mmCIF file of C-alpha atoms in Angstrom:
data_model
loop_
_atom_site.group_PDB
_atom_site.id
_atom_site.type_symbol
_atom_site.label_atom_id
_atom_site.label_comp_id
_atom_site.label_asym_id
_atom_site.label_seq_id
_atom_site.Cartn_x
_atom_site.Cartn_y
_atom_site.Cartn_z
ATOM 1 C CA UNK D 1 47.327 -2.754 -15.733
ATOM 2 C CA UNK D 2 44.203 -3.595 -13.771
ATOM 3 C CA UNK D 3 42.277 -6.588 -15.051
ATOM 4 C CA UNK D 4 38.601 -5.904 -15.714
ATOM 5 C CA UNK D 5 35.701 -8.322 -15.685
ATOM 6 C CA UNK D 6 33.075 -7.827 -18.356
ATOM 7 C CA UNK D 7 30.278 -9.608 -16.575
ATOM 8 C CA UNK D 8 29.651 -9.557 -12.841
ATOM 9 C CA UNK D 9 26.137 -10.523 -11.690
ATOM 10 C CA UNK D 10 26.522 -8.555 -8.484
ATOM 11 C CA UNK D 11 26.643 -5.322 -10.475
ATOM 12 C CA UNK D 12 23.013 -5.955 -11.268
ATOM 13 C CA UNK D 13 20.004 -7.578 -9.644
ATOM 14 C CA UNK D 14 20.160 -11.333 -10.151
ATOM 15 C CA UNK D 15 17.156 -12.530 -12.132
ATOM 16 C CA UNK D 16 15.925 -16.102 -12.075
ATOM 17 C CA UNK D 17 12.869 -16.960 -14.132
ATOM 18 C CA UNK D 18 11.090 -19.659 -12.133
ATOM 19 C CA UNK D 19 9.275 -22.411 -14.037
ATOM 20 C CA UNK D 20 7.381 -24.137 -11.211
ATOM 21 C CA UNK D 21 5.110 -26.014 -13.638
ATOM 22 C CA UNK D 22 7.860 -26.792 -16.164
ATOM 23 C CA UNK D 23 6.555 -27.125 -19.722
ATOM 24 C CA UNK D 24 3.005 -28.075 -18.707
ATOM 25 C CA UNK D 25 0.509 -25.972 -20.673
ATOM 26 C CA UNK D 26 -3.082 -25.973 -21.879
ATOM 27 C CA UNK D 27 -2.065 -24.627 -25.310
ATOM 28 C CA UNK D 28 -0.010 -26.128 -28.132
ATOM 29 C CA UNK D 29 1.722 -23.139 -29.689
ATOM 30 C CA UNK D 30 3.683 -24.240 -32.752
ATOM 31 C CA UNK D 31 6.712 -22.138 -31.938
ATOM 32 C CA UNK D 32 6.978 -23.026 -28.222
ATOM 33 C CA UNK D 33 10.679 -23.560 -27.525
ATOM 34 C CA UNK D 34 9.802 -25.866 -24.619
ATOM 35 C CA UNK D 35 8.043 -28.480 -26.745
ATOM 36 C CA UNK D 36 10.955 -30.763 -27.501
ATOM 37 C CA UNK D 37 13.158 -30.235 -24.466
ATOM 38 C CA UNK D 38 11.343 -32.457 -21.973
ATOM 39 C CA UNK D 39 10.294 -36.073 -22.081
ATOM 40 C CA UNK D 40 7.430 -35.532 -19.650
ATOM 41 C CA UNK D 41 3.868 -35.204 -20.841
ATOM 42 C CA UNK D 42 3.393 -31.620 -21.961
ATOM 43 C CA UNK D 43 0.336 -31.101 -19.774
ATOM 44 C CA UNK D 44 1.408 -33.200 -16.792
ATOM 45 C CA UNK D 45 0.585 -30.822 -13.951
ATOM 46 C CA UNK D 46 1.675 -33.453 -11.408
ATOM 47 C CA UNK D 47 5.265 -32.515 -12.235
ATOM 48 C CA UNK D 48 5.309 -29.299 -10.264
ATOM 49 C CA UNK D 49 7.908 -27.637 -8.096
ATOM 50 C CA UNK D 50 7.689 -29.189 -4.650
ATOM 51 C CA UNK D 51 7.048 -27.130 -1.536
ATOM 52 C CA UNK D 52 10.586 -27.884 -0.343
ATOM 53 C CA UNK D 53 12.149 -26.664 -3.589
ATOM 54 C CA UNK D 54 9.857 -23.613 -3.689
ATOM 55 C CA UNK D 55 10.856 -22.572 -0.173
ATOM 56 C CA UNK D 56 14.540 -23.126 -0.885
ATOM 57 C CA UNK D 57 14.299 -21.072 -4.079
ATOM 58 C CA UNK D 58 12.565 -18.140 -2.406
ATOM 59 C CA UNK D 59 15.078 -18.076 0.460
ATOM 60 C CA UNK D 60 18.107 -18.293 -1.845
ATOM 61 C CA UNK D 61 16.763 -15.881 -4.441
ATOM 62 C CA UNK D 62 16.039 -13.122 -1.950
ATOM 63 C CA UNK D 63 19.437 -13.668 -0.337
ATOM 64 C CA UNK D 64 21.167 -13.447 -3.744
ATOM 65 C CA UNK D 65 20.055 -9.883 -4.448
ATOM 66 C CA UNK D 66 22.644 -7.115 -4.072
ATOM 67 C CA UNK D 67 20.042 -4.443 -3.328
ATOM 68 C CA UNK D 68 16.695 -3.875 -1.679
ATOM 69 C CA UNK D 69 14.511 -4.801 -4.633
ATOM 70 C CA UNK D 70 13.624 -8.400 -5.452
ATOM 71 C CA UNK D 71 11.668 -9.276 -8.584
ATOM 72 C CA UNK D 72 10.135 -12.753 -8.819
ATOM 73 C CA UNK D 73 9.150 -13.869 -12.320
ATOM 74 C CA UNK D 74 6.814 -16.859 -12.628
ATOM 75 C CA UNK D 75 6.828 -18.554 -16.000
ATOM 76 C CA UNK D 76 5.973 -21.799 -17.728
ATOM 77 C CA UNK D 77 4.511 -23.610 -19.546
ATOM 78 C CA UNK D 78 1.370 -22.070 -18.170
ATOM 79 C CA UNK D 79 1.944 -21.061 -14.514
ATOM 80 C CA UNK D 80 -1.775 -20.635 -13.744
ATOM 81 C CA UNK D 81 -2.142 -24.422 -13.909
ATOM 82 C CA UNK D 82 -0.630 -24.520 -10.427
ATOM 83 C CA UNK D 83 -3.686 -22.862 -8.895
ATOM 84 C CA UNK D 84 -3.996 -19.784 -6.692
ATOM 85 C CA UNK D 85 -3.081 -21.572 -3.448
ATOM 86 C CA UNK D 86 0.399 -22.256 -4.805
ATOM 87 C CA UNK D 87 1.059 -18.543 -5.225
ATOM 88 C CA UNK D 88 -0.529 -17.724 -1.880
ATOM 89 C CA UNK D 89 2.053 -20.062 -0.402
ATOM 90 C CA UNK D 90 4.792 -18.291 -2.371
ATOM 91 C CA UNK D 91 3.643 -14.910 -1.016
ATOM 92 C CA UNK D 92 3.746 -16.245 2.559
ATOM 93 C CA UNK D 93 7.273 -17.562 2.044
ATOM 94 C CA UNK D 94 8.388 -14.256 0.539
ATOM 95 C CA UNK D 95 7.231 -12.512 3.718
ATOM 96 C CA UNK D 96 9.015 -15.035 5.929
ATOM 97 C CA UNK D 97 12.327 -14.720 4.081
ATOM 98 C CA UNK D 98 11.889 -11.109 2.948
ATOM 99 C CA UNK D 99 14.644 -9.595 5.116
ATOM 100 C CA UNK D 100 13.033 -6.165 4.703
ATOM 101 C CA UNK D 101 13.409 -6.291 0.932
ATOM 102 C CA UNK D 102 10.969 -4.711 -1.510
ATOM 103 C CA UNK D 103 9.461 -7.766 -3.201
ATOM 104 C CA UNK D 104 7.519 -7.647 -6.458
ATOM 105 C CA UNK D 105 5.994 -10.402 -8.576
ATOM 106 C CA UNK D 106 5.562 -10.794 -12.329
ATOM 107 C CA UNK D 107 3.664 -13.677 -13.884
ATOM 108 C CA UNK D 108 3.683 -14.513 -17.592
ATOM 109 C CA UNK D 109 0.529 -16.256 -18.817
ATOM 110 C CA UNK D 110 -1.271 -17.081 -22.032
ATOM 111 C CA UNK D 111 -4.323 -15.488 -20.401
ATOM 112 C CA UNK D 112 -6.816 -18.226 -21.210
ATOM 113 C CA UNK D 113 -7.277 -19.399 -17.602
ATOM 114 C CA UNK D 114 -7.791 -16.001 -15.977
ATOM 115 C CA UNK D 115 -10.854 -15.718 -13.741
ATOM 116 C CA UNK D 116 -12.256 -13.084 -11.422
ATOM 117 C CA UNK D 117 -10.653 -14.915 -8.493
ATOM 118 C CA UNK D 118 -7.246 -14.819 -10.148
ATOM 119 C CA UNK D 119 -7.604 -11.113 -10.928
ATOM 120 C CA UNK D 120 -8.617 -10.283 -7.366
ATOM 121 C CA UNK D 121 -5.561 -12.168 -6.135
ATOM 122 C CA UNK D 122 -3.244 -10.330 -8.541
ATOM 123 C CA UNK D 123 -4.675 -6.962 -7.543
ATOM 124 C CA UNK D 124 -4.456 -7.683 -3.820
ATOM 125 C CA UNK D 125 -0.837 -8.788 -4.123
ATOM 126 C CA UNK D 126 0.272 -6.177 -6.664
ATOM 127 C CA UNK D 127 1.265 -8.625 -9.418
ATOM 128 C CA UNK D 128 2.294 -7.419 -12.851
ATOM 129 C CA UNK D 129 0.825 -9.815 -15.410
ATOM 130 C CA UNK D 130 2.401 -10.446 -18.782
ATOM 131 C CA UNK D 131 -0.013 -11.593 -21.485
ATOM 132 C CA UNK D 132 1.181 -13.551 -24.513
ATOM 133 C CA UNK D 133 -0.769 -12.169 -27.463
ATOM 134 C CA UNK D 134 0.333 -12.021 -31.089
ATOM 135 C CA UNK D 135 -2.154 -9.442 -32.382
ATOM 136 C CA UNK D 136 -5.769 -9.497 -33.610
ATOM 137 C CA UNK D 137 -7.563 -12.805 -33.959
ATOM 138 C CA UNK D 138 -6.342 -13.781 -37.429
ATOM 139 C CA UNK D 139 -2.743 -13.144 -36.312
ATOM 140 C CA UNK D 140 -2.922 -14.722 -32.875
ATOM 141 C CA UNK D 141 -4.715 -17.930 -33.796
ATOM 142 C CA UNK D 142 -2.322 -18.982 -36.560
ATOM 143 C CA UNK D 143 0.229 -20.472 -34.159
ATOM 144 C CA UNK D 144 -1.367 -20.187 -30.693
ATOM 145 C CA UNK D 145 -3.990 -22.918 -30.514
ATOM 146 C CA UNK D 146 -5.504 -25.183 -27.891
ATOM 147 C CA UNK D 147 -4.881 -28.902 -27.489
ATOM 148 C CA UNK D 148 -7.874 -29.496 -29.768
ATOM 149 C CA UNK D 149 -6.471 -27.217 -32.436
ATOM 150 C CA UNK D 150 -8.882 -24.351 -31.776
ATOM 151 C CA UNK D 151 -7.906 -20.695 -31.666
ATOM 152 C CA UNK D 152 -7.237 -19.192 -28.237
ATOM 153 C CA UNK D 153 -7.751 -15.507 -29.065
ATOM 154 C CA UNK D 154 -11.235 -15.057 -27.612
ATOM 155 C CA UNK D 155 -10.211 -16.636 -24.304
ATOM 156 C CA UNK D 156 -7.167 -14.363 -24.071
ATOM 157 C CA UNK D 157 -9.234 -11.269 -24.813
ATOM 158 C CA UNK D 158 -11.719 -12.276 -22.113
ATOM 159 C CA UNK D 159 -8.813 -12.599 -19.680
ATOM 160 C CA UNK D 160 -7.524 -9.118 -20.547
ATOM 161 C CA UNK D 161 -10.962 -7.633 -19.919
ATOM 162 C CA UNK D 162 -10.976 -9.254 -16.474
ATOM 163 C CA UNK D 163 -7.549 -7.793 -15.679
ATOM 164 C CA UNK D 164 -8.837 -4.381 -16.690
ATOM 165 C CA UNK D 165 -11.996 -4.820 -14.621
ATOM 166 C CA UNK D 166 -9.873 -5.362 -11.508
ATOM 167 C CA UNK D 167 -7.284 -2.759 -12.536
ATOM 168 C CA UNK D 168 -4.447 -5.268 -12.652
ATOM 169 C CA UNK D 169 -1.392 -3.877 -14.398
ATOM 170 C CA UNK D 170 -0.502 -5.906 -17.479
ATOM 171 C CA UNK D 171 1.790 -5.790 -20.472
ATOM 172 C CA UNK D 172 1.880 -7.576 -23.800
ATOM 173 C CA UNK D 173 4.454 -10.047 -25.058
ATOM 174 C CA UNK D 174 3.972 -10.487 -28.797
ATOM 175 C CA UNK D 175 5.928 -13.109 -30.706
ATOM 176 C CA UNK D 176 6.737 -11.780 -34.166
ATOM 177 C CA UNK D 177 6.471 -14.699 -36.558
ATOM 178 C CA UNK D 178 6.175 -15.465 -40.263
ATOM 179 C CA UNK D 179 2.482 -14.494 -40.307
ATOM 180 C CA UNK D 180 1.874 -11.461 -38.103
ATOM 181 C CA UNK D 181 5.056 -9.795 -39.425
ATOM 182 C CA UNK D 182 2.980 -9.004 -42.506
ATOM 183 C CA UNK D 183 0.568 -6.820 -40.472
ATOM 184 C CA UNK D 184 2.679 -4.430 -38.353
ATOM 185 C CA UNK D 185 0.264 -1.504 -38.125
ATOM 186 C CA UNK D 186 -2.766 -3.713 -37.675
ATOM 187 C CA UNK D 187 -1.000 -5.473 -34.793
ATOM 188 C CA UNK D 188 0.102 -2.194 -33.204
ATOM 189 C CA UNK D 189 -3.271 -0.480 -33.592
ATOM 190 C CA UNK D 190 -4.967 -3.503 -32.073
ATOM 191 C CA UNK D 191 -2.760 -3.398 -28.995
ATOM 192 C CA UNK D 192 -3.501 0.289 -28.524
ATOM 193 C CA UNK D 193 -7.194 -0.383 -29.034
ATOM 194 C CA UNK D 194 -7.330 -2.918 -26.180
ATOM 195 C CA UNK D 195 -5.520 -0.515 -23.844
ATOM 196 C CA UNK D 196 -2.024 -2.032 -23.841
ATOM 197 C CA UNK D 197 0.564 0.513 -22.702
ATOM 198 C CA UNK D 198 3.639 -1.709 -22.549
ATOM 199 C CA UNK D 199 4.491 -3.932 -25.509
ATOM 200 C CA UNK D 200 7.396 -6.271 -26.092
ATOM 201 C CA UNK D 201 7.945 -7.673 -29.570
ATOM 202 C CA UNK D 202 9.944 -10.893 -29.527
ATOM 203 C CA UNK D 203 11.094 -12.277 -32.904
ATOM 204 C CA UNK D 204 10.889 -16.053 -33.201
ATOM 205 C CA UNK D 205 13.873 -17.723 -34.848
ATOM 206 C CA UNK D 206 13.741 -21.488 -34.512
ATOM 207 C CA UNK D 207 15.386 -24.290 -36.426
ATOM 208 C CA UNK D 208 14.319 -27.863 -36.866
ATOM 209 C CA UNK D 209 16.826 -30.693 -36.829
ATOM 210 C CA UNK D 210 16.951 -32.144 -40.325
ATOM 211 C CA UNK D 211 16.773 -35.774 -39.179
ATOM 212 C CA UNK D 212 14.453 -35.649 -36.164
ATOM 213 C CA UNK D 213 12.248 -32.678 -37.058
ATOM 214 C CA UNK D 214 12.629 -31.475 -33.446
ATOM 215 C CA UNK D 215 13.931 -28.072 -32.389
ATOM 216 C CA UNK D 216 17.681 -27.752 -32.826
ATOM 217 C CA UNK D 217 19.806 -26.732 -29.851
ATOM 218 C CA UNK D 218 21.176 -23.215 -29.524
ATOM 219 C CA UNK D 219 24.664 -23.962 -30.860
ATOM 220 C CA UNK D 220 23.743 -26.586 -33.444
ATOM 221 C CA UNK D 221 24.895 -25.846 -36.984
ATOM 222 C CA UNK D 222 22.513 -28.456 -38.350
ATOM 223 C CA UNK D 223 18.957 -27.474 -38.997
ATOM 224 C CA UNK D 224 16.542 -25.618 -41.204
ATOM 225 C CA UNK D 225 14.408 -22.658 -40.261
ATOM 226 C CA UNK D 226 11.032 -23.591 -38.828
ATOM 227 C CA UNK D 227 8.101 -22.348 -40.959
ATOM 228 C CA UNK D 228 6.972 -19.956 -38.240
ATOM 229 C CA UNK D 229 10.364 -18.189 -38.027
ATOM 230 C CA UNK D 230 10.296 -14.525 -38.962
ATOM 231 C CA UNK D 231 12.289 -13.276 -41.939
ATOM 232 C CA UNK D 232 15.211 -11.043 -40.956
ATOM 233 C CA UNK D 233 14.455 -8.074 -43.213
ATOM 234 C CA UNK D 234 10.719 -8.528 -42.661
ATOM 235 C CA UNK D 235 11.317 -8.153 -38.936
ATOM 236 C CA UNK D 236 13.229 -4.920 -39.488
ATOM 237 C CA UNK D 237 10.446 -3.552 -41.673
ATOM 238 C CA UNK D 238 7.875 -4.611 -39.064
ATOM 239 C CA UNK D 239 9.678 -2.539 -36.430
ATOM 240 C CA UNK D 240 10.133 0.509 -38.653
ATOM 241 C CA UNK D 241 6.471 0.548 -39.685
ATOM 242 C CA UNK D 242 5.385 0.589 -36.064
ATOM 243 C CA UNK D 243 8.103 3.077 -35.144
ATOM 244 C CA UNK D 244 6.867 5.572 -37.735
ATOM 245 C CA UNK D 245 3.434 5.499 -36.131
ATOM 246 C CA UNK D 246 4.800 5.599 -32.599
ATOM 247 C CA UNK D 247 7.264 8.454 -33.112
ATOM 248 C CA UNK D 248 4.545 10.718 -34.507
ATOM 249 C CA UNK D 249 1.778 9.961 -32.050
ATOM 250 C CA UNK D 250 2.609 7.808 -29.047
ATOM 251 C CA UNK D 251 5.954 8.726 -27.441
ATOM 252 C CA UNK D 252 5.432 8.824 -23.683
ATOM 253 C CA UNK D 253 2.022 7.180 -23.952
ATOM 254 C CA UNK D 254 2.760 3.740 -25.401
ATOM 255 C CA UNK D 255 6.004 2.024 -24.456
ATOM 256 C CA UNK D 256 7.608 -0.413 -26.888
ATOM 257 C CA UNK D 257 10.537 -2.181 -25.215
ATOM 258 C CA UNK D 258 12.668 -2.299 -28.374
ATOM 259 C CA UNK D 259 12.308 1.440 -28.933
ATOM 260 C CA UNK D 260 13.178 2.205 -25.308
ATOM 261 C CA UNK D 261 16.284 0.017 -25.542
ATOM 262 C CA UNK D 262 17.395 1.687 -28.770
ATOM 263 C CA UNK D 263 16.959 5.139 -27.259
ATOM 264 C CA UNK D 264 19.087 4.096 -24.283
ATOM 265 C CA UNK D 265 21.791 3.027 -26.721
ATOM 266 C CA UNK D 266 21.742 6.337 -28.582
ATOM 267 C CA UNK D 267 21.748 8.260 -25.283
ATOM 268 C CA UNK D 268 24.719 6.284 -23.980
ATOM 269 C CA UNK D 269 22.711 4.901 -21.072
ATOM 270 C CA UNK D 270 22.601 1.345 -19.769
ATOM 271 C CA UNK D 271 20.293 -0.848 -21.823
ATOM 272 C CA UNK D 272 17.687 -2.621 -19.727
ATOM 273 C CA UNK D 273 17.134 -5.464 -22.195
ATOM 274 C CA UNK D 274 19.635 -8.319 -22.117
ATOM 275 C CA UNK D 275 19.494 -9.041 -25.862
ATOM 276 C CA UNK D 276 20.910 -5.566 -26.628
ATOM 277 C CA UNK D 277 23.425 -5.454 -23.775
ATOM 278 C CA UNK D 278 27.154 -5.993 -24.294
ATOM 279 C CA UNK D 279 27.184 -9.064 -22.066
ATOM 280 C CA UNK D 280 24.474 -11.202 -20.521
ATOM 281 C CA UNK D 281 24.220 -14.024 -18.016
ATOM 282 C CA UNK D 282 22.528 -12.353 -15.062
ATOM 283 C CA UNK D 283 19.095 -13.793 -15.975
ATOM 284 C CA UNK D 284 18.857 -17.544 -15.390
ATOM 285 C CA UNK D 285 16.016 -20.061 -15.476
ATOM 286 C CA UNK D 286 14.965 -22.478 -12.724
ATOM 287 C CA UNK D 287 13.311 -25.787 -13.578
ATOM 288 C CA UNK D 288 10.781 -27.651 -11.435
ATOM 289 C CA UNK D 289 13.412 -29.851 -9.751
ATOM 290 C CA UNK D 290 15.700 -26.966 -8.797
ATOM 291 C CA UNK D 291 18.045 -27.199 -11.787
ATOM 292 C CA UNK D 292 19.423 -23.777 -12.719
ATOM 293 C CA UNK D 293 20.175 -22.990 -16.381
ATOM 294 C CA UNK D 294 22.230 -20.108 -17.756
ATOM 295 C CA UNK D 295 19.263 -18.569 -19.578
ATOM 296 C CA UNK D 296 15.633 -19.258 -20.383
ATOM 297 C CA UNK D 297 16.563 -19.753 -24.047
ATOM 298 C CA UNK D 298 19.375 -22.166 -23.219
ATOM 299 C CA UNK D 299 17.553 -24.830 -21.224
ATOM 300 C CA UNK D 300 19.781 -27.576 -22.579
ATOM 301 C CA UNK D 301 21.987 -29.989 -20.584
ATOM 302 C CA UNK D 302 25.211 -28.212 -21.528
ATOM 303 C CA UNK D 303 23.938 -24.990 -19.888
ATOM 304 C CA UNK D 304 22.858 -26.537 -16.585
ATOM 305 C CA UNK D 305 24.788 -24.760 -13.832
ATOM 306 C CA UNK D 306 23.717 -26.988 -10.972
ATOM 307 C CA UNK D 307 20.830 -27.504 -8.568
ATOM 308 C CA UNK D 308 19.724 -25.340 -5.670
ATOM 309 C CA UNK D 309 19.611 -28.413 -3.422
ATOM 310 C CA UNK D 310 23.389 -28.764 -3.801
ATOM 311 C CA UNK D 311 24.518 -25.168 -4.444
ATOM 312 C CA UNK D 312 23.114 -21.732 -3.778
ATOM 313 C CA UNK D 313 21.845 -19.456 -6.536
ATOM 314 C CA UNK D 314 24.611 -17.006 -5.643
ATOM 315 C CA UNK D 315 27.304 -19.665 -6.046
ATOM 316 C CA UNK D 316 25.969 -20.767 -9.427
ATOM 317 C CA UNK D 317 25.491 -17.242 -10.759
ATOM 318 C CA UNK D 318 29.097 -16.454 -9.777
ATOM 319 C CA UNK D 319 30.499 -19.682 -11.221
ATOM 320 C CA UNK D 320 33.191 -19.599 -13.947
ATOM 321 C CA UNK D 321 30.769 -21.313 -16.340
ATOM 322 C CA UNK D 322 28.140 -18.604 -15.857
ATOM 323 C CA UNK D 323 30.753 -15.867 -16.201
ATOM 324 C CA UNK D 324 31.884 -17.442 -19.448
ATOM 325 C CA UNK D 325 28.311 -17.692 -20.711
ATOM 326 C CA UNK D 326 27.757 -13.992 -19.996
ATOM 327 C CA UNK D 327 31.033 -12.868 -21.547
ATOM 328 C CA UNK D 328 30.651 -15.075 -24.625
ATOM 329 C CA UNK D 329 27.995 -12.694 -25.915
ATOM 330 C CA UNK D 330 30.749 -10.127 -26.360
ATOM 331 C CA UNK D 331 33.800 -12.335 -26.849
ATOM 332 C CA UNK D 332 32.312 -14.415 -29.663
ATOM 333 C CA UNK D 333 31.119 -11.503 -31.777
ATOM 334 C CA UNK D 334 31.834 -11.837 -35.462
ATOM 335 C CA UNK D 335 34.234 -9.406 -37.155
ATOM 336 C CA UNK D 336 31.235 -8.106 -39.088
ATOM 337 C CA UNK D 337 29.570 -7.172 -35.788
ATOM 338 C CA UNK D 338 32.688 -5.574 -34.349
ATOM 339 C CA UNK D 339 33.032 -3.332 -37.405
ATOM 340 C CA UNK D 340 29.344 -2.362 -37.521
ATOM 341 C CA UNK D 341 28.535 1.263 -36.710
ATOM 342 C CA UNK D 342 25.483 0.070 -34.792
ATOM 343 C CA UNK D 343 27.504 -2.238 -32.538
ATOM 344 C CA UNK D 344 26.681 -0.369 -29.328
ATOM 345 C CA UNK D 345 22.964 -0.535 -30.061
ATOM 346 C CA UNK D 346 22.901 -4.263 -30.585
ATOM 347 C CA UNK D 347 26.074 -6.113 -29.544
ATOM 348 C CA UNK D 348 25.090 -8.970 -31.804
ATOM 349 C CA UNK D 349 21.601 -9.258 -30.292
ATOM 350 C CA UNK D 350 20.706 -12.539 -28.560
ATOM 351 C CA UNK D 351 23.264 -15.377 -28.875
ATOM 352 C CA UNK D 352 20.421 -17.832 -29.512
ATOM 353 C CA UNK D 353 19.895 -16.150 -32.896
ATOM 354 C CA UNK D 354 23.535 -16.410 -33.995
ATOM 355 C CA UNK D 355 22.871 -19.248 -36.382
ATOM 356 C CA UNK D 356 24.429 -17.877 -39.584
ATOM 357 C CA UNK D 357 27.959 -19.096 -40.319
ATOM 358 C CA UNK D 358 30.156 -16.534 -42.034
ATOM 359 C CA UNK D 359 33.035 -17.371 -44.381
ATOM 360 C CA UNK D 360 35.454 -17.553 -41.454
ATOM 361 C CA UNK D 361 33.137 -19.986 -39.661
ATOM 362 C CA UNK D 362 32.136 -17.517 -36.939
ATOM 363 C CA UNK D 363 28.484 -17.482 -35.884
ATOM 364 C CA UNK D 364 26.567 -14.336 -36.837
ATOM 365 C CA UNK D 365 23.090 -13.153 -35.952
ATOM 366 C CA UNK D 366 20.350 -14.242 -38.337
ATOM 367 C CA UNK D 367 18.404 -11.001 -37.711
ATOM 368 C CA UNK D 368 21.327 -8.722 -38.628
ATOM 369 C CA UNK D 369 19.913 -7.432 -41.923
ATOM 370 C CA UNK D 370 16.604 -6.498 -40.321
ATOM 371 C CA UNK D 371 18.207 -4.880 -37.290
ATOM 372 C CA UNK D 372 20.458 -2.746 -39.503
ATOM 373 C CA UNK D 373 17.426 -1.671 -41.507
ATOM 374 C CA UNK D 374 15.663 -0.670 -38.293
ATOM 375 C CA UNK D 375 18.630 1.144 -36.712
ATOM 376 C CA UNK D 376 19.382 3.050 -39.895
ATOM 377 C CA UNK D 377 15.745 4.136 -40.229
ATOM 378 C CA UNK D 378 15.295 5.359 -36.645
ATOM 379 C CA UNK D 379 18.708 7.037 -36.300
ATOM 380 C CA UNK D 380 17.705 10.698 -36.877
ATOM 381 C CA UNK D 381 14.708 10.433 -34.552
ATOM 382 C CA UNK D 382 16.699 8.651 -31.859
ATOM 383 C CA UNK D 383 19.457 11.253 -32.087
ATOM 384 C CA UNK D 384 16.884 13.988 -31.550
ATOM 385 C CA UNK D 385 15.334 12.220 -28.553
ATOM 386 C CA UNK D 386 18.748 11.480 -27.063
ATOM 387 C CA UNK D 387 19.596 15.171 -27.365
ATOM 388 C CA UNK D 388 16.395 16.117 -25.574
ATOM 389 C CA UNK D 389 17.174 13.686 -22.757
ATOM 390 C CA UNK D 390 20.702 14.973 -22.373
ATOM 391 C CA UNK D 391 19.335 18.534 -22.142
ATOM 392 C CA UNK D 392 16.766 17.493 -19.530
ATOM 393 C CA UNK D 393 13.856 17.881 -21.911
ATOM 394 C CA UNK D 394 11.185 15.377 -22.794
ATOM 395 C CA UNK D 395 11.943 12.968 -25.656
ATOM 396 C CA UNK D 396 8.230 13.257 -26.487
ATOM 397 C CA UNK D 397 9.155 16.556 -28.172
ATOM 398 C CA UNK D 398 10.167 14.401 -31.115
ATOM 399 C CA UNK D 399 6.516 14.158 -32.108
ATOM 400 C CA UNK D 400 6.260 17.867 -32.826
ATOM 401 C CA UNK D 401 9.700 17.851 -34.471
ATOM 402 C CA UNK D 402 8.705 14.916 -36.686
ATOM 403 C CA UNK D 403 5.455 16.531 -37.768
ATOM 404 C CA UNK D 404 7.273 19.754 -38.542
ATOM 405 C CA UNK D 405 9.882 17.880 -40.511
#
């Protein structure tokens, strides 16, 4: 019998989220998972990725890709703190080491530092910009504040208008938390109102260590939910409320990542979102000093795979430890997950949220109740859309079907 391997990075593009500014940021978001993981000053911009490390990363990262396309993702902290010249240098290095690859760049920002100069640069170099925005002002400003404790919403909105002025493609990353989860339609309508076409909703589930009050590590069994963490069932209801609006009016016009991933699952296609895939581990994170971690949500010492100054990205992504990390998503599923009829839509969601201990001691996903509520609610609509796709028709036909129903 031939032995199969569940996770092989070379089946997919290798993704490394670069953090060239580390945790340095001009905001103090309550739920930031970077806050308690570094001893450096949170806004110490002097601790940046050196030119030597940057060049080594770009060379290795391009060389690690199995295909023609190379996607660079610049993250933080707040990556704009590095200044435009840093990214001009990155673009030059990408051209030097490009090896005839098709290179694209994505940058995730809180949007408060965007200027006309930045937007011109992004347009000229075809950057996709991700904007962190949690909804209208009363939703966004609850947890996303400046160093002085002031709301950041107006600055973000000004940045979005500049991106639109220069026709820079952007999408929205919205953290679903204990406050904005109460306003699903208001949040969704707001995003449509400002012209957002691509929206990712990311539920925040964080725990605080009982003794220290700091964020608990991914596999810690000790800790209490942070006050900003979203409720499991509330999250499911948040998604279904937005889905009901989307499925009647916006299919094919507004793209919600969760809905796209669910449709892929119902259609039997590969899911493009790691949290809903059977295994993970092909998306790592690179710190300022060249340390490579298994995942952006597991930037803890036990998940450090090595350093690009001693090993190549390819070597680390193909290491036994990284294989194990990727396969653990599947291999450590609870019995409850394995017996769930929605298993192939979810696969236990993200391992970082498996913080509930079942009777047998196995870790189970905290969001399970909400995800089941969501999957159960959308099932008939997803089945219809999957049928349309399989018959080479547009899934947008579901809107007419839903109205008729």
